Short mmCIF file of C-alpha atoms in Angstrom, two decimals:
data_model
loop_
_atom_site.label_atom_id
_atom_site.label_comp_id
_atom_site.label_asym_id
_atom_site.label_seq_id
_atom_site.Cartn_x
_atom_site.Cartn_y
_atom_site.Cartn_z
CA UNK A 1 0.00 0.00 0.00
CA UNK A 2 0.86 3.63 0.03
CA UNK A 3 2.82 4.91 3.02
CA UNK A 4 1.34 8.10 4.59
CA UNK A 5 3.31 11.27 3.84
CA UNK A 6 4.53 13.57 6.57
CA UNK A 7 3.41 17.21 6.55
CA UNK A 8 5.36 19.22 3.99
CA UNK A 9 6.95 16.11 2.46
CA UNK A 10 6.01 14.61 -0.87
CA UNK A 11 4.37 11.25 -0.48
CA UNK A 12 6.55 8.18 -1.15
CA UNK A 13 4.91 5.19 -2.73
CA UNK A 14 6.19 1.85 -1.46
CA UNK A 15 5.11 -1.38 -2.96
CA UNK A 16 5.43 -4.46 -0.72
CA UNK A 17 6.17 -7.73 -2.41
CA UNK A 18 6.62 -11.05 -0.64
CA UNK A 19 9.81 -12.94 -1.51
CA UNK A 20 11.44 -16.07 -0.11
CA UNK A 21 15.31 -15.99 0.30
CA UNK A 22 17.71 -18.82 1.15
CA UNK A 23 20.13 -18.33 4.10
CA UNK A 24 23.11 -18.45 1.73
CA UNK A 25 21.64 -15.63 -0.35
CA UNK A 26 21.00 -13.45 2.70
CA UNK A 27 24.56 -14.06 4.04
CA UNK A 28 26.18 -13.08 0.74
CA UNK A 29 23.97 -9.99 0.41
CA UNK A 30 24.80 -8.77 3.93
CA UNK A 31 28.55 -9.39 3.36
CA UNK A 32 28.45 -7.28 0.20
CA UNK A 33 26.68 -4.47 2.08
CA UNK A 34 29.34 -4.55 4.83
CA UNK A 35 32.08 -4.32 2.25
CA UNK A 36 30.38 -1.36 0.51
CA UNK A 37 29.56 0.44 3.76
CA UNK A 38 32.18 -0.60 6.40
CA UNK A 39 31.61 0.22 10.08
CA UNK A 40 33.27 3.46 11.19
CA UNK A 41 34.80 3.35 14.68
CA UNK A 42 36.15 6.16 16.85
CA UNK A 43 39.84 6.38 17.78
CA UNK A 44 41.36 5.42 21.12
CA UNK A 45 41.95 8.14 23.72
CA UNK A 46 44.78 10.68 23.34
CA UNK A 47 47.95 9.96 25.30
CA UNK A 48 50.00 11.78 27.96
CA UNK A 49 47.95 14.93 28.51
CA UNK A 50 50.15 17.31 30.57
CA UNK A 51 50.33 20.98 31.53
CA UNK A 52 53.02 22.73 29.49
CA UNK A 53 52.68 26.30 30.79
CA UNK A 54 50.45 28.55 32.92
CA UNK A 55 49.69 32.22 33.50
CA UNK A 56 47.18 34.09 35.65
CA UNK A 57 44.51 33.77 32.90
CA UNK A 58 45.52 30.79 30.76
CA UNK A 59 46.65 27.16 30.83
CA UNK A 60 48.67 25.54 28.02
CA UNK A 61 48.39 21.75 27.64
CA UNK A 62 50.04 19.21 25.34
CA UNK A 63 49.27 15.59 24.45
CA UNK A 64 50.19 12.82 22.05
CA UNK A 65 47.99 11.34 19.28
CA UNK A 66 45.86 8.25 20.03
CA UNK A 67 47.54 4.89 19.81
CA UNK A 68 44.78 3.48 17.55
CA UNK A 69 43.39 5.46 14.59
CA UNK A 70 41.15 3.47 12.17
CA UNK A 71 42.52 3.52 8.64
CA UNK A 72 39.08 3.88 7.02
CA UNK A 73 38.11 7.00 9.00
CA UNK A 74 41.30 8.78 10.09
CA UNK A 75 41.28 11.64 12.60
CA UNK A 76 39.46 14.97 12.21
CA UNK A 77 40.90 16.75 15.27
CA UNK A 78 40.64 17.23 19.00
CA UNK A 79 38.21 18.87 21.42
CA UNK A 80 39.59 20.32 24.67
CA UNK A 81 36.99 20.33 27.46
CA UNK A 82 37.15 22.00 30.90
CA UNK A 83 35.14 22.24 34.07
CA UNK A 84 35.72 23.76 37.49
CA UNK A 85 36.68 21.47 40.34
CA UNK A 86 33.58 20.09 42.11
CA UNK A 87 31.27 20.36 39.07
CA UNK A 88 30.46 18.09 36.13
CA UNK A 89 29.55 20.85 33.68
CA UNK A 90 32.07 20.06 30.92
CA UNK A 91 32.37 22.72 28.22
CA UNK A 92 34.45 22.81 25.06
CA UNK A 93 37.32 25.31 25.27
CA UNK A 94 37.75 25.37 21.48
CA UNK A 95 34.85 26.14 19.14
CA UNK A 96 36.47 24.36 16.19
CA UNK A 97 38.42 21.14 16.24
CA UNK A 98 42.19 21.59 16.59
CA UNK A 99 44.59 19.33 14.73
CA UNK A 100 47.59 20.40 16.83
CA UNK A 101 48.61 18.45 19.94
CA UNK A 102 49.03 21.69 21.88
CA UNK A 103 46.30 24.10 22.96
CA UNK A 104 46.12 27.30 25.06
CA UNK A 105 43.01 27.57 27.25
CA UNK A 106 42.47 31.35 27.54
CA UNK A 107 40.24 33.78 29.44
CA UNK A 108 40.25 31.95 32.76
CA UNK A 109 39.91 33.39 36.26
CA UNK A 110 43.00 33.55 38.45
CA UNK A 111 42.76 31.07 41.31
CA UNK A 112 40.26 28.71 39.67
CA UNK A 113 41.04 25.01 39.76
CA UNK A 114 40.16 23.36 36.45
CA UNK A 115 39.64 19.77 35.42
CA UNK A 116 40.84 19.31 31.82
CA UNK A 117 40.30 16.53 29.31
CA UNK A 118 40.99 15.97 25.61
CA UNK A 119 38.74 14.02 23.19
CA UNK A 120 39.75 12.84 19.69
CA UNK A 121 37.04 13.14 17.01
CA UNK A 122 36.61 11.30 13.69
CA UNK A 123 33.61 10.20 11.52
CA UNK A 124 33.06 7.34 13.98
CA UNK A 125 32.42 9.78 16.81
CA UNK A 126 34.22 10.82 20.00
CA UNK A 127 37.02 8.82 21.56
CA UNK A 128 37.18 8.09 25.29
CA UNK A 129 38.43 11.24 27.08
CA UNK A 130 42.03 11.58 28.33
CA UNK A 131 41.91 13.55 31.60
CA UNK A 132 44.62 15.27 33.65
CA UNK A 133 44.44 13.50 37.01
CA UNK A 134 44.77 16.50 39.35
CA UNK A 135 42.96 19.83 39.12
CA UNK A 136 45.06 22.58 37.51
CA UNK A 137 45.38 25.87 39.43
CA UNK A 138 45.16 28.92 37.16
CA UNK A 139 48.10 30.88 38.49
CA UNK A 140 51.43 31.96 37.03
CA UNK A 141 54.46 30.03 38.29
CA UNK A 142 57.45 32.11 39.44
CA UNK A 143 60.10 29.64 38.26
CA UNK A 144 59.67 26.14 36.95
CA UNK A 145 61.23 23.34 39.02
CA UNK A 146 64.56 22.02 37.78
CA UNK A 147 66.77 19.21 39.07
CA UNK A 148 70.45 20.02 38.46
CA UNK A 149 71.91 16.52 38.43
CA UNK A 150 75.74 16.50 38.80
CA UNK A 151 77.64 15.10 35.82
CA UNK A 152 79.10 12.09 37.69
CA UNK A 153 75.55 10.92 38.54
CA UNK A 154 74.40 10.89 34.92
CA UNK A 155 75.98 7.46 34.55
CA UNK A 156 75.89 4.40 36.78
CA UNK A 157 77.10 5.21 40.31
CA UNK A 158 79.12 2.28 41.69
CA UNK A 159 80.07 1.74 45.33
CA UNK A 160 81.41 -1.22 47.32
CA UNK A 161 79.51 -2.95 50.10
CA UNK A 162 80.08 -1.16 53.41
CA UNK A 163 80.98 2.19 51.87
CA UNK A 164 79.07 5.40 52.61
CA UNK A 165 76.78 7.05 50.07
CA UNK A 166 76.26 10.82 50.36
CA UNK A 167 74.74 12.34 47.21
CA UNK A 168 73.93 16.07 47.12
CA UNK A 169 71.43 16.96 44.35
CA UNK A 170 70.85 20.71 43.75
CA UNK A 171 67.47 21.92 42.48
CA UNK A 172 65.62 25.18 41.81
CA UNK A 173 62.03 26.43 41.55
CA UNK A 174 59.72 29.15 42.84
CA UNK A 175 57.77 28.94 45.05
CA UNK A 176 59.68 26.26 46.98
CA UNK A 177 59.21 22.93 45.19
CA UNK A 178 57.93 19.79 46.89
CA UNK A 179 60.70 17.16 46.78
CA UNK A 180 59.99 13.43 46.75
CA UNK A 181 62.13 10.30 46.29
CA UNK A 182 61.33 6.83 44.91
CA UNK A 183 63.38 3.65 44.61
CA UNK A 184 62.37 1.32 41.79
CA UNK A 185 59.01 3.09 41.74
CA UNK A 186 58.35 2.60 45.46
CA UNK A 187 58.81 4.96 48.45
CA UNK A 188 62.26 4.85 50.09
CA UNK A 189 62.83 2.64 53.13
CA UNK A 190 63.68 5.11 55.90
CA UNK A 191 65.60 2.36 57.72
CA UNK A 192 68.08 2.12 54.85
CA UNK A 193 68.20 5.61 53.29
CA UNK A 194 67.87 9.09 54.80
CA UNK A 195 66.71 12.16 52.85
CA UNK A 196 67.64 15.66 54.01
CA UNK A 197 66.15 18.49 51.95
CA UNK A 198 67.00 22.19 52.15
CA UNK A 199 65.90 25.18 50.07
CA UNK A 200 68.62 24.50 47.49
CA UNK A 201 69.38 20.78 47.48
CA UNK A 202 68.32 17.34 48.57
CA UNK A 203 70.75 14.80 50.07
CA UNK A 204 70.48 11.02 49.77
CA UNK A 205 72.50 9.44 52.60
CA UNK A 206 73.20 5.74 53.26
CA UNK A 207 75.56 5.03 56.15
CA UNK A 208 76.72 1.55 55.07
CA UNK A 209 75.74 0.42 51.60
CA UNK A 210 74.40 -3.08 51.02
CA UNK A 211 73.67 -4.91 47.81
CA UNK A 212 69.94 -4.46 48.46
CA UNK A 213 70.49 -0.70 48.10
CA UNK A 214 71.19 -1.15 44.39
CA UNK A 215 68.48 0.14 42.09
CA UNK A 216 67.01 3.10 40.26
CA UNK A 217 66.44 6.14 42.47
CA UNK A 218 64.18 8.91 41.19
CA UNK A 219 64.11 12.47 42.59
CA UNK A 220 61.07 14.56 41.73
CA UNK A 221 60.63 18.32 42.37
CA UNK A 222 57.14 19.77 41.87
CA UNK A 223 55.73 23.30 41.81
CA UNK A 224 51.95 23.31 41.36
CA UNK A 225 51.34 21.37 38.14
CA UNK A 226 54.94 21.45 36.94
CA UNK A 227 57.54 18.88 37.89
CA UNK A 228 61.03 17.75 36.96
CA UNK A 229 62.56 14.35 37.58
CA UNK A 230 66.06 12.87 37.62
CA UNK A 231 66.95 9.18 37.73
CA UNK A 232 70.09 7.90 39.48
CA UNK A 233 71.29 4.31 38.95
CA UNK A 234 73.17 3.05 42.05
CA UNK A 235 75.05 -0.25 41.95
CA UNK A 236 76.52 -1.75 45.14
CA UNK A 237 79.16 -4.39 44.43
CA UNK A 238 81.36 -6.78 46.43
CA UNK A 239 83.88 -9.58 45.88
CA UNK A 240 82.56 -12.45 43.76
CA UNK A 241 82.19 -16.05 44.83
CA UNK A 242 84.49 -18.80 43.51
CA UNK A 243 83.88 -20.55 40.18
CA UNK A 244 81.00 -23.01 40.49
CA UNK A 245 83.12 -26.00 39.40
CA UNK A 246 86.52 -26.95 37.99
CA UNK A 247 87.74 -30.19 36.48
CA UNK A 248 90.79 -31.69 34.80
CA UNK A 249 89.71 -32.58 31.26
CA UNK A 250 92.87 -34.21 29.92
CA UNK A 251 96.54 -34.86 30.71
CA UNK A 252 99.12 -35.52 27.98
CA UNK A 253 102.85 -35.08 27.78
CA UNK A 254 103.78 -32.03 29.83
CA UNK A 255 100.28 -30.48 29.50
CA UNK A 256 97.00 -30.39 31.46
CA UNK A 257 93.63 -29.15 30.11
CA UNK A 258 91.29 -27.42 32.62
CA UNK A 259 87.64 -26.33 32.41
CA UNK A 260 85.52 -24.36 34.90
CA UNK A 261 82.16 -22.58 35.17
CA UNK A 262 81.24 -19.02 36.13
CA UNK A 263 80.58 -18.20 39.82
CA UNK A 264 77.05 -18.46 41.18
CA UNK A 265 77.56 -15.04 42.82
CA UNK A 266 79.27 -12.43 40.64
CA UNK A 267 79.25 -9.76 43.39
CA UNK A 268 76.52 -7.77 41.60
CA UNK A 269 78.87 -6.85 38.75
CA UNK A 270 80.42 -8.57 35.76
CA UNK A 271 83.33 -11.00 36.14
CA UNK A 272 86.44 -9.43 34.58
CA UNK A 273 88.76 -12.46 34.71
CA UNK A 274 90.19 -15.47 36.55
CA UNK A 275 93.47 -16.30 38.28
CA UNK A 276 94.72 -19.89 37.82
CA UNK A 277 97.25 -21.37 40.28
CA UNK A 278 99.12 -24.68 40.51
CA UNK A 279 100.72 -26.56 43.40
CA UNK A 280 103.24 -29.43 43.28
CA UNK A 281 102.30 -32.28 45.61
CA UNK A 282 105.88 -32.45 46.91
CA UNK A 283 106.04 -28.86 48.18
CA UNK A 284 102.37 -27.80 48.40
CA UNK A 285 103.28 -24.21 47.44
CA UNK A 286 100.87 -22.33 45.16
CA UNK A 287 102.09 -20.37 42.15
CA UNK A 288 100.19 -18.17 39.68
CA UNK A 289 100.00 -19.55 36.16
CA UNK A 290 97.43 -17.21 34.57
CA UNK A 291 96.20 -13.79 35.76
CA UNK A 292 93.25 -11.70 34.47
CA UNK A 293 92.36 -14.67 32.23
CA UNK A 294 88.92 -14.22 30.61
CA UNK A 295 88.10 -17.66 29.14
CA UNK A 296 86.50 -20.66 30.90
CA UNK A 297 89.14 -23.18 29.79
CA UNK A 298 92.91 -23.26 29.65
CA UNK A 299 95.82 -25.51 28.75
CA UNK A 300 98.64 -25.52 31.31
CA UNK A 301 102.00 -26.38 29.71
CA UNK A 302 105.67 -26.83 30.65
CA UNK A 303 104.94 -29.02 33.68
CA UNK A 304 107.74 -31.12 35.19
CA UNK A 305 107.89 -34.80 34.39
CA UNK A 306 107.26 -37.05 37.36
CA UNK A 307 105.44 -34.39 39.46
CA UNK A 308 101.81 -34.48 40.59
CA UNK A 309 99.85 -31.21 40.43
CA UNK A 310 96.68 -29.72 41.91
CA UNK A 311 95.00 -26.61 40.46
CA UNK A 312 92.71 -23.90 41.86
CA UNK A 313 90.97 -20.85 40.37
CA UNK A 314 89.86 -17.48 41.80
CA UNK A 315 87.19 -15.27 40.16
CA UNK A 316 87.81 -11.54 39.74
CA UNK A 317 85.58 -8.47 39.35
CA UNK A 318 85.99 -4.70 39.90
CA UNK A 319 86.41 -5.29 43.66
CA UNK A 320 89.24 -7.82 43.25
CA UNK A 321 89.78 -11.58 43.63
CA UNK A 322 87.26 -13.81 45.35
CA UNK A 323 88.12 -14.80 48.91
CA UNK A 324 87.42 -18.45 48.16
CA UNK A 325 88.54 -20.57 45.23
CA UNK A 326 87.53 -23.68 43.32
CA UNK A 327 90.01 -26.58 43.66
CA UNK A 328 90.28 -29.61 41.39
CA UNK A 329 89.09 -32.82 43.04
CA UNK A 330 91.58 -34.98 41.20
CA UNK A 331 95.30 -34.62 40.57
CA UNK A 332 97.32 -34.50 37.38
CA UNK A 333 100.46 -36.64 37.28
CA UNK A 334 103.03 -35.99 34.58
CA UNK A 335 104.19 -39.59 33.94
CA UNK A 336 107.83 -40.30 33.23
CA UNK A 337 108.43 -41.97 29.91
CA UNK A 338 110.39 -45.23 30.24
CA UNK A 339 113.24 -45.13 27.76
CA UNK A 340 115.09 -48.37 26.93
CA UNK A 341 118.53 -47.00 26.17
CA UNK A 342 120.89 -49.28 24.30
CA UNK A 343 124.22 -47.55 23.82
CA UNK A 344 126.24 -48.24 20.67
CA UNK A 345 129.37 -50.29 21.43
CA UNK A 346 132.46 -48.13 21.49
CA UNK A 347 134.91 -48.84 18.71
CA UNK A 348 138.25 -47.19 19.10
CA UNK A 349 139.34 -45.36 16.02
CA UNK A 350 142.47 -46.59 14.31
CA UNK A 351 144.71 -43.58 13.84
CA UNK A 352 147.65 -45.50 12.28
CA UNK A 353 148.63 -44.16 8.91
CA UNK A 354 151.54 -44.53 6.51
CA UNK A 355 153.68 -41.43 6.01
CA UNK A 356 152.30 -38.84 3.57
CA UNK A 357 153.74 -35.49 2.55
CA UNK A 358 151.08 -32.80 2.74
CA UNK A 359 153.56 -30.20 1.38
CA UNK A 360 156.26 -31.32 -1.00
CA UNK A 361 159.68 -29.79 -1.70
CA UNK A 362 159.96 -27.22 -4.46
CA UNK A 363 162.99 -26.41 -6.61
CA UNK A 364 164.98 -23.46 -5.31
CA UNK A 365 167.77 -21.15 -6.47
CA UNK A 366 170.19 -19.42 -4.15
CA UNK A 367 173.49 -17.48 -4.28
CA UNK A 368 176.88 -18.55 -2.99
CA UNK A 369 177.31 -17.50 0.60
CA UNK A 370 173.62 -16.90 1.34
CA UNK A 371 172.01 -19.50 3.64
CA UNK A 372 168.80 -21.13 2.41
CA UNK A 373 166.14 -23.53 3.69
CA UNK A 374 164.20 -26.42 2.13
CA UNK A 375 160.74 -26.96 3.63
CA UNK A 376 158.08 -29.69 3.49
CA UNK A 377 155.40 -31.14 5.80
CA UNK A 378 154.49 -34.73 6.53
CA UNK A 379 151.95 -36.71 8.57
CA UNK A 380 151.70 -40.30 9.69
CA UNK A 381 151.17 -42.55 12.71
CA UNK A 382 153.38 -43.74 14.28
CA UNK A 383 155.48 -40.61 13.96
CA UNK A 384 157.63 -40.99 10.85
CA UNK A 385 161.42 -40.86 11.01
CA UNK A 386 162.83 -38.12 8.80
CA UNK A 387 165.92 -38.55 6.67
CA UNK A 388 167.54 -36.06 4.26
CA UNK A 389 169.65 -37.06 1.23
CA UNK A 390 171.74 -35.17 -1.29
CA UNK A 391 172.38 -36.80 -4.60
CA UNK A 392 171.24 -40.10 -3.00
CA UNK A 393 173.74 -39.67 -0.16
CA UNK A 394 172.40 -39.51 3.41
CA UNK A 395 173.14 -36.26 5.19
CA UNK A 396 174.06 -36.17 8.85
CA UNK A 397 174.18 -32.79 10.55
CA UNK A 398 176.42 -34.29 13.20
CA UNK A 399 179.13 -34.96 10.63
CA UNK A 400 178.73 -31.78 8.63
CA UNK A 401 177.84 -28.55 10.45
CA UNK A 402 176.85 -27.00 7.08
CA UNK A 403 173.50 -28.76 7.33
CA UNK A 404 170.95 -28.32 10.03
CA UNK A 405 167.88 -30.61 10.02
CA UNK A 406 164.78 -29.71 12.10
CA UNK A 407 161.49 -31.67 12.40
CA UNK A 408 158.78 -30.09 14.58
CA UNK A 409 155.02 -30.69 14.42
CA UNK A 410 155.27 -32.38 11.06
CA UNK A 411 157.27 -29.50 9.51
CA UNK A 412 160.59 -30.72 8.12
CA UNK A 413 163.32 -28.14 7.49
CA UNK A 414 166.79 -28.52 5.99
CA UNK A 415 168.93 -25.42 6.50
CA UNK A 416 172.03 -25.08 4.30
CA UNK A 417 174.46 -22.60 5.79
CA UNK A 418 176.40 -20.38 3.38
CA UNK A 419 176.30 -22.81 0.45
CA UNK A 420 179.14 -23.01 -2.02
CA UNK A 421 179.12 -23.79 -5.71
CA UNK A 422 179.30 -27.49 -4.97
CA UNK A 423 176.27 -27.56 -2.61
CA UNK A 424 173.79 -27.54 -5.48
CA UNK A 425 172.15 -30.78 -6.59
CA UNK A 426 169.12 -32.99 -5.94
CA UNK A 427 167.85 -33.09 -2.35
CA UNK A 428 165.36 -35.69 -1.07
CA UNK A 429 163.39 -35.85 2.20
CA UNK A 430 162.33 -39.34 3.26
CA UNK A 431 159.64 -40.11 5.90
CA UNK A 432 159.43 -43.68 7.18
CA UNK A 433 157.47 -45.59 9.86
CA UNK A 434 156.33 -49.18 10.33
CA UNK A 435 153.61 -48.82 7.69
CA UNK A 436 155.83 -47.54 4.91
CA UNK A 437 157.99 -44.78 3.59
CA UNK A 438 157.62 -41.89 1.17
CA UNK A 439 160.04 -39.45 -0.52
CA UNK A 440 159.80 -35.91 -1.85
CA UNK A 441 162.62 -34.16 -3.72
CA UNK A 442 163.74 -30.93 -5.34
CA UNK A 443 166.71 -29.38 -7.11
CA UNK A 444 168.84 -26.67 -5.58
CA UNK A 445 170.88 -24.38 -7.86
CA UNK A 446 173.69 -22.30 -6.32
CA UNK A 447 174.72 -19.32 -8.44
CA UNK A 448 177.99 -17.43 -8.22
CA UNK A 449 178.09 -13.82 -7.08
CA UNK A 450 178.18 -11.18 -9.76
CA UNK A 451 181.42 -9.14 -9.83
CA UNK A 452 181.08 -5.53 -10.95
#
């Protein structure tokens, strides 16, 4: 039938027809409609809404975009809403949406305390509001709070167990800031740490540090709605425990292979190395083999054959060597090698040799009246007997003082004193022992003097 028309609206004619649809057809039709007209959802709430600045008549706030923004709708902008403390009459501070993440709320009354929230808007509607937790006082701040953290505290602050901690942290702000301290996000234990705050600084004092005092300390100074924070990382360290275990892996020759594991207690700081020592079973005295060694295994060499050794290891960190050590349960014995020595039978060398001239006689020429010498060298064992001959006649220096025969160290010398014209001829030196004899000869020419 015809649907009735509203006043001032042209009538619309609708014709109703009865149809029968299968479930499959209805499902496909609805799916196609959803694809053509997808559901539009609002964004999530804005993040980290904070007060950036204040005056006697305005408040400036900042925030971060929402974590979730639907891709099919995007983000149109933000609405900043305010209400006075104790009321629920929220009003928009901005007439038009703002796309910036910073907004100045103007024309406020000095001394009012405002509740402020930010809402993200898109075609899907309004997001959940992001509200500043505490009411904001509309009043100009004299000087913003500021923590002036010393340079040496901007990195990890390390102390040993039992030492005193006395940290002076300057700060500024006007009017006087409210100072608070946290450790790992929790209030400080007054039994362990004392806080003394003056108009200019705050002091963290621990009489005797313990490992439990390690952690992240946070100092916060606050003036009205403004605050400044500084984090201090304190690490309390002590000597490490010994290595958890040590064992002898292998023994060969003059070498021993060792392995060990890291200590169960590192003293709250990293292990920087190990010191390996050895002791001979005979003396029991310990000697350093390796110092500041960083690996978890080592080969100990140059051990003495026949000795039995025990080994121990100390762990080391920034505080020094551990008081206790890990000692090998077993011992390492450097076994002597049994050598079956069979010496070669001694054979005495036969030094006997027949005479042999190593330097023979050479022909010579001399002048009447000038003495001359004939030289040769000979070797042999037993020592050869030396005999000199002239023209096949044996010379004997005992019979003729003209000749002088010398044999020293195998050097044979025949000295002819002031020879005359008849002393020239063929000279022979003969060496003879039980194994044989040998001769060497030369010619000697004696020239007359020239008369001028």
